[in-house]
CSV table of C-alpha atoms and ligand atoms in Angstrom, one decimal:
chain,number,residue,atom,x,y,z
A,1,MET,CA,13.5,-42.2,-6.4
A,2,ALA,CA,14.9,-39.6,-8.8
A,3,ASP,CA,12.2,-40.6,-11.4
A,4,THR,CA,9.3,-39.9,-9.1
A,5,GLU,CA,10.6,-36.9,-7.2
A,6,PRO,CA,7.8,-34.3,-7.4
A,7,VAL,CA,8.5,-30.8,-8.6
A,8,ILE,CA,7.3,-28.3,-6.0
A,9,ASN,CA,6.1,-24.9,-7.4
A,10,LYS,CA,6.2,-22.9,-4.2
A,11,GLY,CA,3.2,-20.5,-4.2
A,12,LEU,CA,1.9,-22.4,-7.3
A,13,GLU,CA,4.0,-20.0,-9.3
A,14,GLY,CA,3.8,-20.7,-13.0
A,15,ILE,CA,1.0,-23.3,-12.7
A,16,TYR,CA,-2.0,-23.2,-15.0
A,17,PHE,CA,-5.1,-24.9,-13.5
A,18,ALA,CA,-7.9,-23.9,-16.0
A,19,GLU,CA,-8.8,-22.0,-19.1
A,20,SER,CA,-10.6,-18.7,-18.8
A,21,SER,CA,-11.8,-15.9,-21.1
A,22,ILE,CA,-12.4,-13.4,-18.4
A,23,CYS,CA,-9.2,-11.6,-17.9
A,24,LYS,CA,-5.7,-11.4,-19.4
A,25,VAL,CA,-2.9,-10.0,-17.3
A,26,ASP,CA,0.2,-9.5,-19.4
A,27,GLY,CA,2.8,-9.1,-16.8
A,28,GLN,CA,5.7,-8.4,-19.2
A,29,ALA,CA,3.9,-5.7,-21.2
A,30,GLY,CA,2.0,-4.3,-18.2
A,31,LYS,CA,-1.4,-4.7,-19.9
A,32,LEU,CA,-4.7,-5.8,-18.4
A,33,TYR,CA,-7.8,-6.8,-20.3
A,34,TYR,CA,-11.3,-7.7,-19.1
A,35,ARG,CA,-13.1,-9.8,-21.7
A,36,GLY,CA,-10.8,-8.3,-24.3
A,37,TYR,CA,-11.2,-4.7,-23.4
A,38,SER,CA,-8.1,-2.9,-22.0
A,39,ILE,CA,-8.4,-1.5,-18.5
A,40,GLU,CA,-7.7,2.0,-19.9
A,41,GLU,CA,-10.5,1.7,-22.4
A,42,LEU,CA,-13.0,0.6,-19.7
A,43,CYS,CA,-11.9,3.3,-17.2
A,44,GLY,CA,-12.1,6.0,-19.8
A,45,ASN,CA,-15.5,5.0,-21.2
A,46,SER,CA,-17.5,2.7,-18.9
A,47,ASP,CA,-18.6,2.5,-15.3
A,48,PHE,CA,-18.5,-0.3,-12.7
A,49,SER,CA,-22.1,-1.5,-13.3
A,50,GLU,CA,-21.5,-1.9,-17.0
A,51,VAL,CA,-18.1,-3.6,-16.4
A,52,SER,CA,-19.8,-6.0,-14.0
A,53,TYR,CA,-22.3,-6.9,-16.7
A,54,LEU,CA,-19.4,-7.4,-19.1
A,55,LEU,CA,-17.5,-9.7,-16.7
A,56,LEU,CA,-20.6,-11.8,-15.9
A,57,ASN,CA,-22.0,-12.0,-19.4
A,58,ASP,CA,-19.0,-11.9,-21.7
A,59,LYS,CA,-20.4,-9.0,-23.7
A,60,LEU,CA,-21.1,-5.3,-23.4
A,61,PRO,CA,-24.9,-4.8,-22.8
A,62,ASN,CA,-27.1,-2.9,-25.2
A,63,GLY,CA,-29.2,0.0,-23.8
A,64,ASN,CA,-32.1,-2.2,-22.5
A,65,GLU,CA,-29.8,-4.8,-21.0
A,66,LEU,CA,-27.8,-2.2,-19.2
A,67,GLU,CA,-30.9,-0.4,-17.9
A,68,GLY,CA,-32.2,-3.8,-16.7
A,69,PHE,CA,-29.0,-4.7,-15.0
A,70,ARG,CA,-28.7,-1.3,-13.2
A,71,GLN,CA,-32.3,-1.8,-12.0
A,72,GLN,CA,-31.5,-5.3,-10.7
A,73,LEU,CA,-28.5,-3.9,-8.8
A,74,ALA,CA,-30.7,-1.1,-7.4
A,75,ASP,CA,-33.5,-3.6,-6.4
A,76,GLU,CA,-30.9,-5.7,-4.4
A,77,ARG,CA,-29.3,-2.8,-2.5
A,78,TYR,CA,-31.3,-3.0,0.7
A,79,LEU,CA,-30.0,-5.0,3.6
A,80,PRO,CA,-32.0,-7.4,5.8
A,81,LYS,CA,-32.6,-6.0,9.2
A,82,SER,CA,-30.7,-8.8,11.0
A,83,VAL,CA,-27.6,-8.1,8.7
A,84,VAL,CA,-27.7,-4.5,9.7
A,85,ASP,CA,-28.2,-5.4,13.4
A,86,PHE,CA,-25.2,-7.8,13.1
A,87,ILE,CA,-23.1,-5.0,11.7
A,88,LYS,CA,-24.2,-2.6,14.4
A,89,GLU,CA,-23.6,-5.2,17.1
A,90,ASN,CA,-20.2,-6.4,16.0
A,91,SER,CA,-18.4,-4.1,13.7
A,92,MET,CA,-16.5,-2.2,16.5
A,93,ARG,CA,-15.2,-5.6,17.8
A,94,MET,CA,-13.7,-7.0,14.7
A,95,HIS,CA,-11.8,-6.1,11.6
A,96,PRO,CA,-14.2,-4.7,8.9
A,97,MET,CA,-13.1,-7.6,6.6
A,98,ASP,CA,-14.3,-10.0,9.2
A,99,THR,CA,-17.6,-8.2,9.6
A,100,LEU,CA,-18.0,-8.1,5.8
A,101,ARG,CA,-17.2,-11.9,5.5
A,102,SER,CA,-19.7,-12.8,8.3
A,103,ALA,CA,-22.4,-10.5,6.9
A,104,VAL,CA,-22.1,-11.9,3.4
A,105,SER,CA,-22.3,-15.4,4.8
A,106,MET,CA,-25.7,-14.5,6.3
A,107,LEU,CA,-27.2,-13.7,3.0
A,108,PRO,CA,-28.4,-17.2,2.1
A,109,ALA,CA,-30.9,-16.9,5.0
A,110,TYR,CA,-32.7,-14.3,2.9
A,111,ASP,CA,-32.5,-16.0,-0.4
A,112,THR,CA,-35.2,-18.6,-1.3
A,113,GLU,CA,-32.9,-20.0,-4.1
A,114,ALA,CA,-29.7,-20.0,-2.0
A,115,TYR,CA,-28.9,-23.6,-2.7
A,116,ASP,CA,-30.1,-23.8,-6.3
A,117,ASN,CA,-26.9,-24.2,-8.3
A,118,SER,CA,-28.4,-23.7,-11.7
A,119,PRO,CA,-26.7,-21.1,-14.0
A,120,GLY,CA,-29.7,-18.8,-14.0
A,121,SER,CA,-29.9,-18.8,-10.2
A,122,ASN,CA,-26.2,-18.2,-9.9
A,123,MET,CA,-26.4,-15.2,-12.2
A,124,ARG,CA,-29.2,-13.7,-10.0
A,125,LYS,CA,-27.2,-14.4,-6.9
A,126,SER,CA,-24.1,-12.8,-8.5
A,127,VAL,CA,-26.1,-9.6,-9.0
A,128,LYS,CA,-27.3,-9.8,-5.4
A,129,LEU,CA,-23.8,-10.3,-4.1
A,130,ILE,CA,-22.3,-7.4,-6.1
A,131,SER,CA,-25.1,-5.1,-4.9
A,132,LYS,CA,-25.3,-6.2,-1.3
A,133,SER,CA,-21.6,-6.5,-0.7
A,134,ALA,CA,-21.3,-2.8,-1.5
A,135,SER,CA,-24.2,-1.9,0.8
A,136,ILE,CA,-22.6,-4.0,3.6
A,137,ALA,CA,-19.1,-2.4,3.1
A,138,ALA,CA,-20.8,1.1,3.2
A,139,THR,CA,-22.8,0.2,6.3
A,140,ILE,CA,-19.7,-1.1,8.1
A,141,GLY,CA,-17.9,2.2,7.4
A,142,ARG,CA,-21.0,4.2,8.4
A,143,VAL,CA,-21.5,2.4,11.7
A,144,ARG,CA,-17.8,2.5,12.6
A,145,SER,CA,-17.9,6.3,12.2
A,146,GLY,CA,-20.9,6.5,14.5
A,147,GLY,CA,-23.7,6.8,12.0
A,148,ASP,CA,-26.8,4.7,11.5
A,149,TYR,CA,-27.9,2.5,8.5
A,150,VAL,CA,-28.8,4.6,5.6
A,151,MET,CA,-31.6,3.2,3.5
A,152,PRO,CA,-30.4,2.9,-0.1
A,153,ASP,CA,-31.8,5.3,-2.7
A,154,GLN,CA,-32.9,3.2,-5.7
A,155,SER,CA,-32.6,6.1,-8.1
A,156,MET,CA,-28.9,6.3,-7.6
A,157,GLY,CA,-26.1,4.5,-9.5
A,158,HIS,CA,-24.1,1.7,-7.8
A,159,VAL,CA,-21.1,3.8,-6.6
A,160,GLU,CA,-23.2,6.9,-5.9
A,161,SER,CA,-25.4,4.8,-3.7
A,162,PHE,CA,-22.3,3.2,-2.0
A,163,LEU,CA,-21.1,6.8,-1.0
A,164,TYR,CA,-24.6,7.8,0.0
A,165,MET,CA,-25.0,4.8,2.3
A,166,LEU,CA,-21.5,5.5,3.7
A,167,ASN,CA,-21.9,9.2,4.4
A,168,GLY,CA,-25.6,9.8,4.6
A,169,ARG,CA,-25.5,12.5,1.9
A,170,LYS,CA,-25.6,12.6,-1.8
A,171,PRO,CA,-22.0,12.6,-3.2
A,172,ASP,CA,-20.7,15.1,-5.7
A,173,PRO,CA,-20.2,13.8,-9.3
A,174,LYS,CA,-16.4,14.1,-9.3
A,175,THR,CA,-16.1,11.9,-6.2
A,176,VAL,CA,-18.5,9.3,-7.7
A,177,LYS,CA,-16.4,9.3,-10.9
A,178,ILE,CA,-13.1,8.7,-9.2
A,179,LEU,CA,-14.5,6.0,-6.9
A,180,ASP,CA,-16.2,4.4,-9.9
A,181,VAL,CA,-12.8,4.1,-11.6
A,182,MET,CA,-11.4,2.6,-8.3
A,183,PHE,CA,-14.2,0.0,-8.4
A,184,ILE,CA,-13.4,-0.8,-12.1
A,185,VAL,CA,-9.7,-1.3,-11.5
A,186,HIS,CA,-10.4,-3.6,-8.6
A,187,ALA,CA,-13.1,-5.6,-10.3
A,188,GLU,CA,-11.1,-8.5,-11.7
A,189,HIS,CA,-7.6,-9.8,-12.0
A,190,SER,CA,-7.5,-13.4,-13.2
A,191,SER,CA,-6.5,-16.2,-10.8
A,192,ASN,CA,-5.2,-14.0,-8.0
A,193,ALA,CA,-5.2,-15.5,-4.5
A,194,SER,CA,-8.7,-14.6,-3.5
A,195,THR,CA,-10.2,-15.6,-6.9
A,196,PHE,CA,-8.4,-18.9,-6.6
A,197,GLY,CA,-9.7,-19.3,-3.1
A,198,VAL,CA,-13.3,-18.7,-4.4
A,199,ILE,CA,-12.8,-21.3,-7.2
A,200,VAL,CA,-11.3,-23.8,-4.7
A,201,ALA,CA,-14.4,-23.5,-2.5
A,202,GLY,CA,-16.7,-23.5,-5.5
A,203,SER,CA,-15.0,-26.5,-7.1
A,204,THR,CA,-16.4,-28.6,-4.2
A,205,LEU,CA,-19.9,-27.5,-5.4
A,206,ALA,CA,-20.3,-25.4,-2.3
A,207,ASP,CA,-22.7,-22.6,-3.3
A,208,ILE,CA,-21.7,-19.1,-4.5
A,209,TYR,CA,-22.3,-17.5,-1.1
A,210,ALA,CA,-19.8,-20.0,0.4
A,211,ALA,CA,-17.3,-19.5,-2.4
A,212,THR,CA,-17.3,-15.7,-2.3
A,213,THR,CA,-17.2,-15.7,1.5
A,214,ALA,CA,-13.9,-17.7,1.1
A,215,GLY,CA,-12.7,-15.0,-1.3
A,216,ILE,CA,-13.3,-12.3,1.3
A,217,ALA,CA,-11.2,-14.4,3.8
A,218,VAL,CA,-8.4,-14.7,1.4
A,219,LEU,CA,-8.4,-11.1,0.3
A,220,LYS,CA,-8.0,-9.8,3.8
A,221,GLY,CA,-4.2,-10.4,4.2
A,222,PRO,CA,-1.6,-7.7,3.6
A,223,LEU,CA,0.1,-9.6,0.9
A,224,HIS,CA,-3.1,-9.3,-1.1
A,225,GLY,CA,-6.0,-6.9,-0.6
A,226,GLY,CA,-4.9,-5.6,2.8
A,227,ALA,CA,-1.8,-4.0,1.1
A,228,ASP,CA,-3.6,-0.8,0.4
A,229,GLU,CA,-4.2,0.0,4.1
A,230,ALA,CA,-0.7,-1.2,5.0
A,231,ALA,CA,0.9,1.1,2.4
A,232,LEU,CA,-1.1,4.1,3.6
A,233,GLU,CA,0.0,3.3,7.2
A,234,MET,CA,3.6,3.4,6.1
A,235,MET,CA,3.0,6.8,4.5
A,236,TYR,CA,1.6,8.1,7.7
A,237,ASN,CA,4.6,6.6,9.6
A,238,ILE,CA,7.0,8.4,7.2
A,239,GLY,CA,5.1,11.6,8.1
A,240,ASP,CA,7.2,14.2,6.4
A,241,PRO,CA,8.0,13.9,2.7
A,242,ASP,CA,11.7,14.6,3.5
A,243,ASN,CA,11.8,11.4,5.6
A,244,THR,CA,10.7,9.3,2.7
A,245,GLU,CA,14.1,8.1,1.2
A,246,LYS,CA,15.7,7.3,4.6
A,247,TYR,CA,12.6,5.4,5.8
A,248,ILE,CA,12.5,3.3,2.7
A,249,GLU,CA,16.3,2.7,2.6
A,250,ASP,CA,16.2,1.6,6.3
A,251,ALA,CA,13.2,-0.7,5.7
A,252,LEU,CA,14.9,-2.4,2.8
A,253,ALA,CA,18.1,-2.7,4.7
A,254,GLY,CA,16.1,-4.4,7.4
A,255,LYS,CA,14.7,-6.8,4.8
A,256,GLN,CA,11.2,-5.5,5.1
A,257,LYS,CA,8.8,-5.6,2.2
A,258,ILE,CA,7.4,-2.3,1.1
A,259,MET,CA,3.6,-2.8,0.9
A,260,GLY,CA,2.2,-1.8,-2.4
A,261,PHE,CA,5.2,-2.9,-4.4
A,262,GLY,CA,5.9,-6.1,-6.3
A,263,HIS,CA,3.6,-8.6,-8.0
A,264,ARG,CA,3.7,-12.3,-8.9
A,265,VAL,CA,2.7,-11.6,-12.5
A,266,TYR,CA,3.6,-8.0,-13.3
A,267,LYS,CA,7.3,-7.6,-13.8
A,268,THR,CA,6.8,-4.0,-15.0
A,269,TYR,CA,4.4,-1.2,-14.1
A,270,ASP,CA,1.0,-2.4,-13.0
A,271,PRO,CA,-1.4,-0.6,-15.5
A,272,ARG,CA,-4.0,-0.1,-12.7
A,273,ALA,CA,-1.4,1.7,-10.6
A,274,ARG,CA,-0.7,4.0,-13.5
A,275,ILE,CA,-4.4,5.0,-13.7
A,276,VAL,CA,-4.7,5.5,-9.9
A,277,LYS,CA,-1.4,7.4,-9.9
A,278,GLY,CA,-2.9,10.0,-12.2
A,279,TYR,CA,-5.3,11.1,-9.4
A,280,LEU,CA,-2.4,11.4,-7.0
A,281,GLU,CA,-0.4,13.6,-9.3
A,282,ASP,CA,-3.4,15.9,-9.4
A,283,LEU,CA,-3.4,15.9,-5.6
A,284,GLN,CA,0.3,16.8,-5.5
A,285,THR,CA,-0.5,19.8,-7.6
A,286,ASN,CA,-3.9,20.8,-6.4
A,287,GLY,CA,-4.2,19.2,-2.9
A,288,SER,CA,-3.4,20.8,0.4
A,289,GLY,CA,-2.2,19.8,3.8
A,290,GLU,CA,-2.4,16.1,4.5
A,291,LEU,CA,-3.2,15.2,0.9
A,292,LYS,CA,-0.3,17.1,-0.6
A,293,ASN,CA,2.0,15.5,2.0
A,294,LEU,CA,0.7,12.0,1.3
A,295,SER,CA,1.0,12.3,-2.4
A,296,GLN,CA,4.5,13.7,-2.2
A,297,ILE,CA,5.5,10.8,0.1
A,298,ALA,CA,3.9,8.3,-2.3
A,299,LEU,CA,5.6,9.8,-5.4
A,300,ARG,CA,9.0,10.0,-3.8
A,301,ALA,CA,8.8,6.5,-2.4
A,302,GLU,CA,7.8,5.3,-5.9
A,303,LYS,CA,10.8,6.9,-7.5
A,304,LEU,CA,13.2,5.5,-5.0
A,305,MET,CA,11.8,2.0,-5.2
A,306,ILE,CA,11.8,2.0,-9.0
A,307,ASP,CA,15.4,3.3,-9.1
A,308,LYS,CA,16.5,0.6,-6.6
A,309,LEU,CA,14.3,-2.4,-7.5
A,310,GLY,CA,12.4,-1.7,-10.7
A,311,ALA,CA,14.7,-2.9,-13.5
A,312,SER,CA,17.0,-4.9,-11.2
A,313,LYS,CA,14.4,-7.1,-9.5
A,314,GLY,CA,11.2,-6.4,-11.4
A,315,ILE,CA,9.5,-4.8,-8.3
A,316,TRP,CA,7.2,-2.0,-9.4
A,317,PRO,CA,4.3,-0.3,-7.7
A,318,ASN,CA,1.1,-2.2,-7.7
A,319,ILE,CA,-2.4,-0.9,-7.5
A,320,ASP,CA,-2.4,-0.9,-3.7
A,321,PHE,CA,0.4,1.6,-3.4
A,322,PHE,CA,-1.5,4.6,-4.7
A,323,ALA,CA,-5.1,3.6,-3.7
A,324,GLY,CA,-4.9,4.7,-0.1
A,325,PRO,CA,-4.2,8.4,-0.6
A,326,VAL,CA,-6.8,8.6,-3.3
A,327,TYR,CA,-9.4,7.1,-1.0
A,328,VAL,CA,-8.4,9.6,1.7
A,329,SER,CA,-8.9,12.4,-0.8
A,330,LEU,CA,-12.5,11.1,-1.3
A,331,GLY,CA,-13.0,11.1,2.5
A,332,ILE,CA,-13.1,7.4,2.9
A,333,GLN,CA,-11.8,5.9,6.1
A,334,HIS,CA,-8.8,3.6,6.0
A,335,GLU,CA,-10.4,0.5,7.5
A,336,ILE,CA,-12.9,0.1,4.6
A,337,PHE,CA,-10.3,0.3,1.8
A,338,THR,CA,-10.1,-3.5,1.7
A,339,PRO,CA,-13.9,-4.0,2.0
A,340,ILE,CA,-14.2,-1.7,-1.0
A,341,PHE,CA,-11.7,-3.9,-2.8
A,342,ALA,CA,-13.9,-6.9,-1.9
A,343,ALA,CA,-17.1,-5.3,-3.1
A,344,SER,CA,-15.5,-4.5,-6.4
A,345,ARG,CA,-13.8,-7.9,-6.8
A,346,MET,CA,-17.2,-9.5,-6.1
A,347,SER,CA,-17.9,-9.1,-9.9
A,348,GLY,CA,-14.7,-11.0,-10.9
A,349,TRP,CA,-15.2,-13.7,-8.3
A,350,CYS,CA,-18.8,-14.4,-9.5
A,351,ALA,CA,-17.8,-14.3,-13.1
A,352,HIS,CA,-15.1,-16.9,-12.4
A,353,MET,CA,-17.5,-19.1,-10.5
A,354,LEU,CA,-20.0,-19.0,-13.3
A,355,GLU,CA,-17.3,-19.9,-15.8
A,356,TYR,CA,-15.6,-22.6,-13.8
A,357,TRP,CA,-18.9,-24.4,-13.0
A,358,LYS,CA,-19.4,-24.9,-16.7
A,359,ASN,CA,-16.5,-27.3,-16.6
A,360,ASN,CA,-16.1,-28.1,-12.9
A,361,ARG,CA,-13.4,-30.3,-11.5
A,362,LEU,CA,-12.5,-30.5,-7.8
A,363,LEU,CA,-9.3,-28.6,-7.1
A,364,ARG,CA,-7.0,-30.9,-5.2
A,365,PRO,CA,-3.2,-30.3,-5.5
A,366,LEU,CA,-0.6,-32.5,-3.9
A,367,GLU,CA,2.0,-31.9,-1.1
A,368,LYS,CA,5.3,-33.7,-0.9
A,369,TYR,CA,5.2,-35.6,2.4
A,370,THR,CA,8.4,-35.1,4.4
A,371,GLY,CA,7.3,-36.7,7.7
A,372,GLN,CA,7.8,-40.3,9.0
A,373,VAL,CA,5.6,-43.4,8.5
A,374,ASP,CA,4.9,-46.6,10.5
A,375,LEU,CA,5.5,-45.1,13.9
A,376,LYS,CA,4.4,-47.3,16.8
A,377,TYR,CA,1.8,-45.9,19.2
A,378,VAL,CA,3.2,-45.2,22.6
A,379,ARG,CA,0.8,-45.2,25.6
A,380,ILE,CA,0.6,-41.9,27.4
A,381,GLU,CA,2.0,-43.3,30.6
A,382,ASP,CA,5.1,-44.5,28.7
A,383,ARG,CA,5.8,-41.1,27.0
A,384,LYS,CA,8.5,-38.9,28.2
B,401,CMC,N1,9.4,-4.8,-1.1
B,401,CMC,C1,10.6,-5.3,-1.1
B,401,CMC,N2,11.0,-6.4,-1.6
B,401,CMC,C2,10.1,-7.2,-2.2
B,401,CMC,C3,8.8,-6.8,-2.3
B,401,CMC,C4,8.4,-5.5,-1.7
B,401,CMC,N3,7.2,-5.1,-1.8
B,401,CMC,N4,8.1,-7.7,-3.0
B,401,CMC,C5,8.9,-8.7,-3.3
B,401,CMC,N5,10.2,-8.4,-2.8
B,401,CMC,C6,11.4,-9.1,-2.9
B,401,CMC,C7,11.4,-10.2,-1.9
B,401,CMC,O1,12.0,-9.8,-0.7
B,401,CMC,C8,12.2,-11.3,-2.6
B,401,CMC,O2,13.5,-11.0,-2.5
B,401,CMC,P1,14.7,-12.1,-2.4
B,401,CMC,O3,14.6,-12.8,-3.7
B,401,CMC,O4,16.0,-11.3,-2.3
B,401,CMC,O5,14.4,-12.9,-1.2
B,401,CMC,C9,11.8,-11.2,-4.0
B,401,CMC,O6,11.4,-9.8,-4.2
B,401,CMC,C10,10.6,-12.1,-4.4
B,401,CMC,O7,9.6,-11.9,-3.5
B,401,CMC,P2,8.4,-12.9,-3.2
B,401,CMC,O8,7.6,-12.4,-2.0
B,401,CMC,O9,8.9,-14.3,-3.3
B,401,CMC,O10,7.6,-12.7,-4.6
B,401,CMC,P3,6.1,-13.2,-4.8
B,401,CMC,O11,5.9,-13.3,-6.3
B,401,CMC,O12,5.8,-14.3,-4.0
B,401,CMC,O13,5.3,-11.9,-4.2
B,401,CMC,C11,3.9,-10.2,-3.5
B,401,CMC,C12,4.4,-11.1,-4.7
B,401,CMC,C13,2.8,-9.3,-4.0
B,401,CMC,C14,3.3,-11.1,-2.4
B,401,CMC,C15,5.1,-9.5,-3.0
B,401,CMC,O14,5.7,-8.6,-4.0
B,401,CMC,C16,4.8,-8.6,-1.8
B,401,CMC,O15,4.8,-9.1,-0.7
B,401,CMC,N6,4.4,-7.3,-2.0
B,401,CMC,C17,4.0,-6.5,-0.9
B,401,CMC,C18,2.5,-6.7,-0.6
B,401,CMC,C19,1.6,-6.2,-1.7
B,401,CMC,O16,1.8,-5.0,-2.2
B,401,CMC,N7,0.6,-6.9,-2.1
B,401,CMC,C20,-0.4,-6.5,-3.1
B,401,CMC,C21,-0.3,-7.2,-4.4
B,401,CMC,S1,-1.2,-6.4,-5.8
B,401,CMC,C22,-2.8,-6.4,-5.3
B,401,CMC,C23,-3.4,-7.7,-5.1
B,401,CMC,O17,-3.6,-8.4,-6.1
B,401,CMC,O18,-3.8,-8.0,-4.0
């Protein structure tokens, strides 16, 4: 028995299941690279559309390629009427991530090559998914705040158009720039739970719509993408910056997890969190009212958590901790934080699917069975 006893890696911790050249997460050094470029390099010089091209194509585009890619994204931005009607009809009755998931899963109905699994078709569908998921997320936010569908403006950039469809007015360049960085830092993160979910679904040779719909389902939970909204909710519960330390101490004493902290791979500061924190520090100095309060709470909570759990347990802030207050500063409502995460991560999900299908193998791990065998069937009238 001892010879065959399986080793269980709870949560699949430490298990490699494939090779990939898309993303390197160095959890010890706190470094993140997309296709070899550090996240700092990309946030400082690029934009989400170009980063999406890089993720999908494994190279930075030249001028013509980038222009063509931006045009493809713009051409795909409109939503079919029945998708808009679905959002209008249902988005007040379910979580925005459920609306997003359902709306994305309607898209094959409007795609004549939906079930063509060739690489060229999948690349076109990836562009469609990146573009339309942002339009869907914006429309969900718009409808939930009482507005009507805003027809996309094809002359706008991807993130500019997202904000235009969300708010019905042209956004200012500073807001576009900050949100663009938020899209970049959320675009990819190796084999995180949702990307793994996408690949599991795709490994059955289900199509890219099915696979990315699975990704949206996996991203929803508060241990993954939903942590940004949950962290912000905690900050609102704290209310006054002077309550921060007691609130966190009490939560930890009650064995609660503090949302927005900890990571399976990073055992030091998440480099994405450092980038997002920069905007928060600005808010602490230049913000007012609610924003100043939120940023103070976030920064005081961060200090306490690092003092208590940083070096001792390797629990540091992750990207989701600072994202909420930054979105609030951009006027974005809480319930679409995670849909924005999904619309950004769509680039990474599609890049992974395109890569995995080049060398596909069905993903099928094992469970150690701990139940009984050879039980005898008991007729219902003889059961107690
Ligand atoms: N607050 C307090 N304690 C924590 C936290 C936290 N946020 N995260 C982990 N711990 C403790 C946990 O209680 C456990 O302690 P002990 O060994 O005494 O039982 C230990 O650290 C290990 O925790 P774990 O849950 O087994 O670790 P994991 O590698 O499975 O978890 C995690 C990773 C992200 C699920 C976890 O850190 C967590 O639940 N964090 C809060 C949710 C969150 O912020 N999620 C966003 C992750 S980053 C963005 C994304 O990719 O989605």
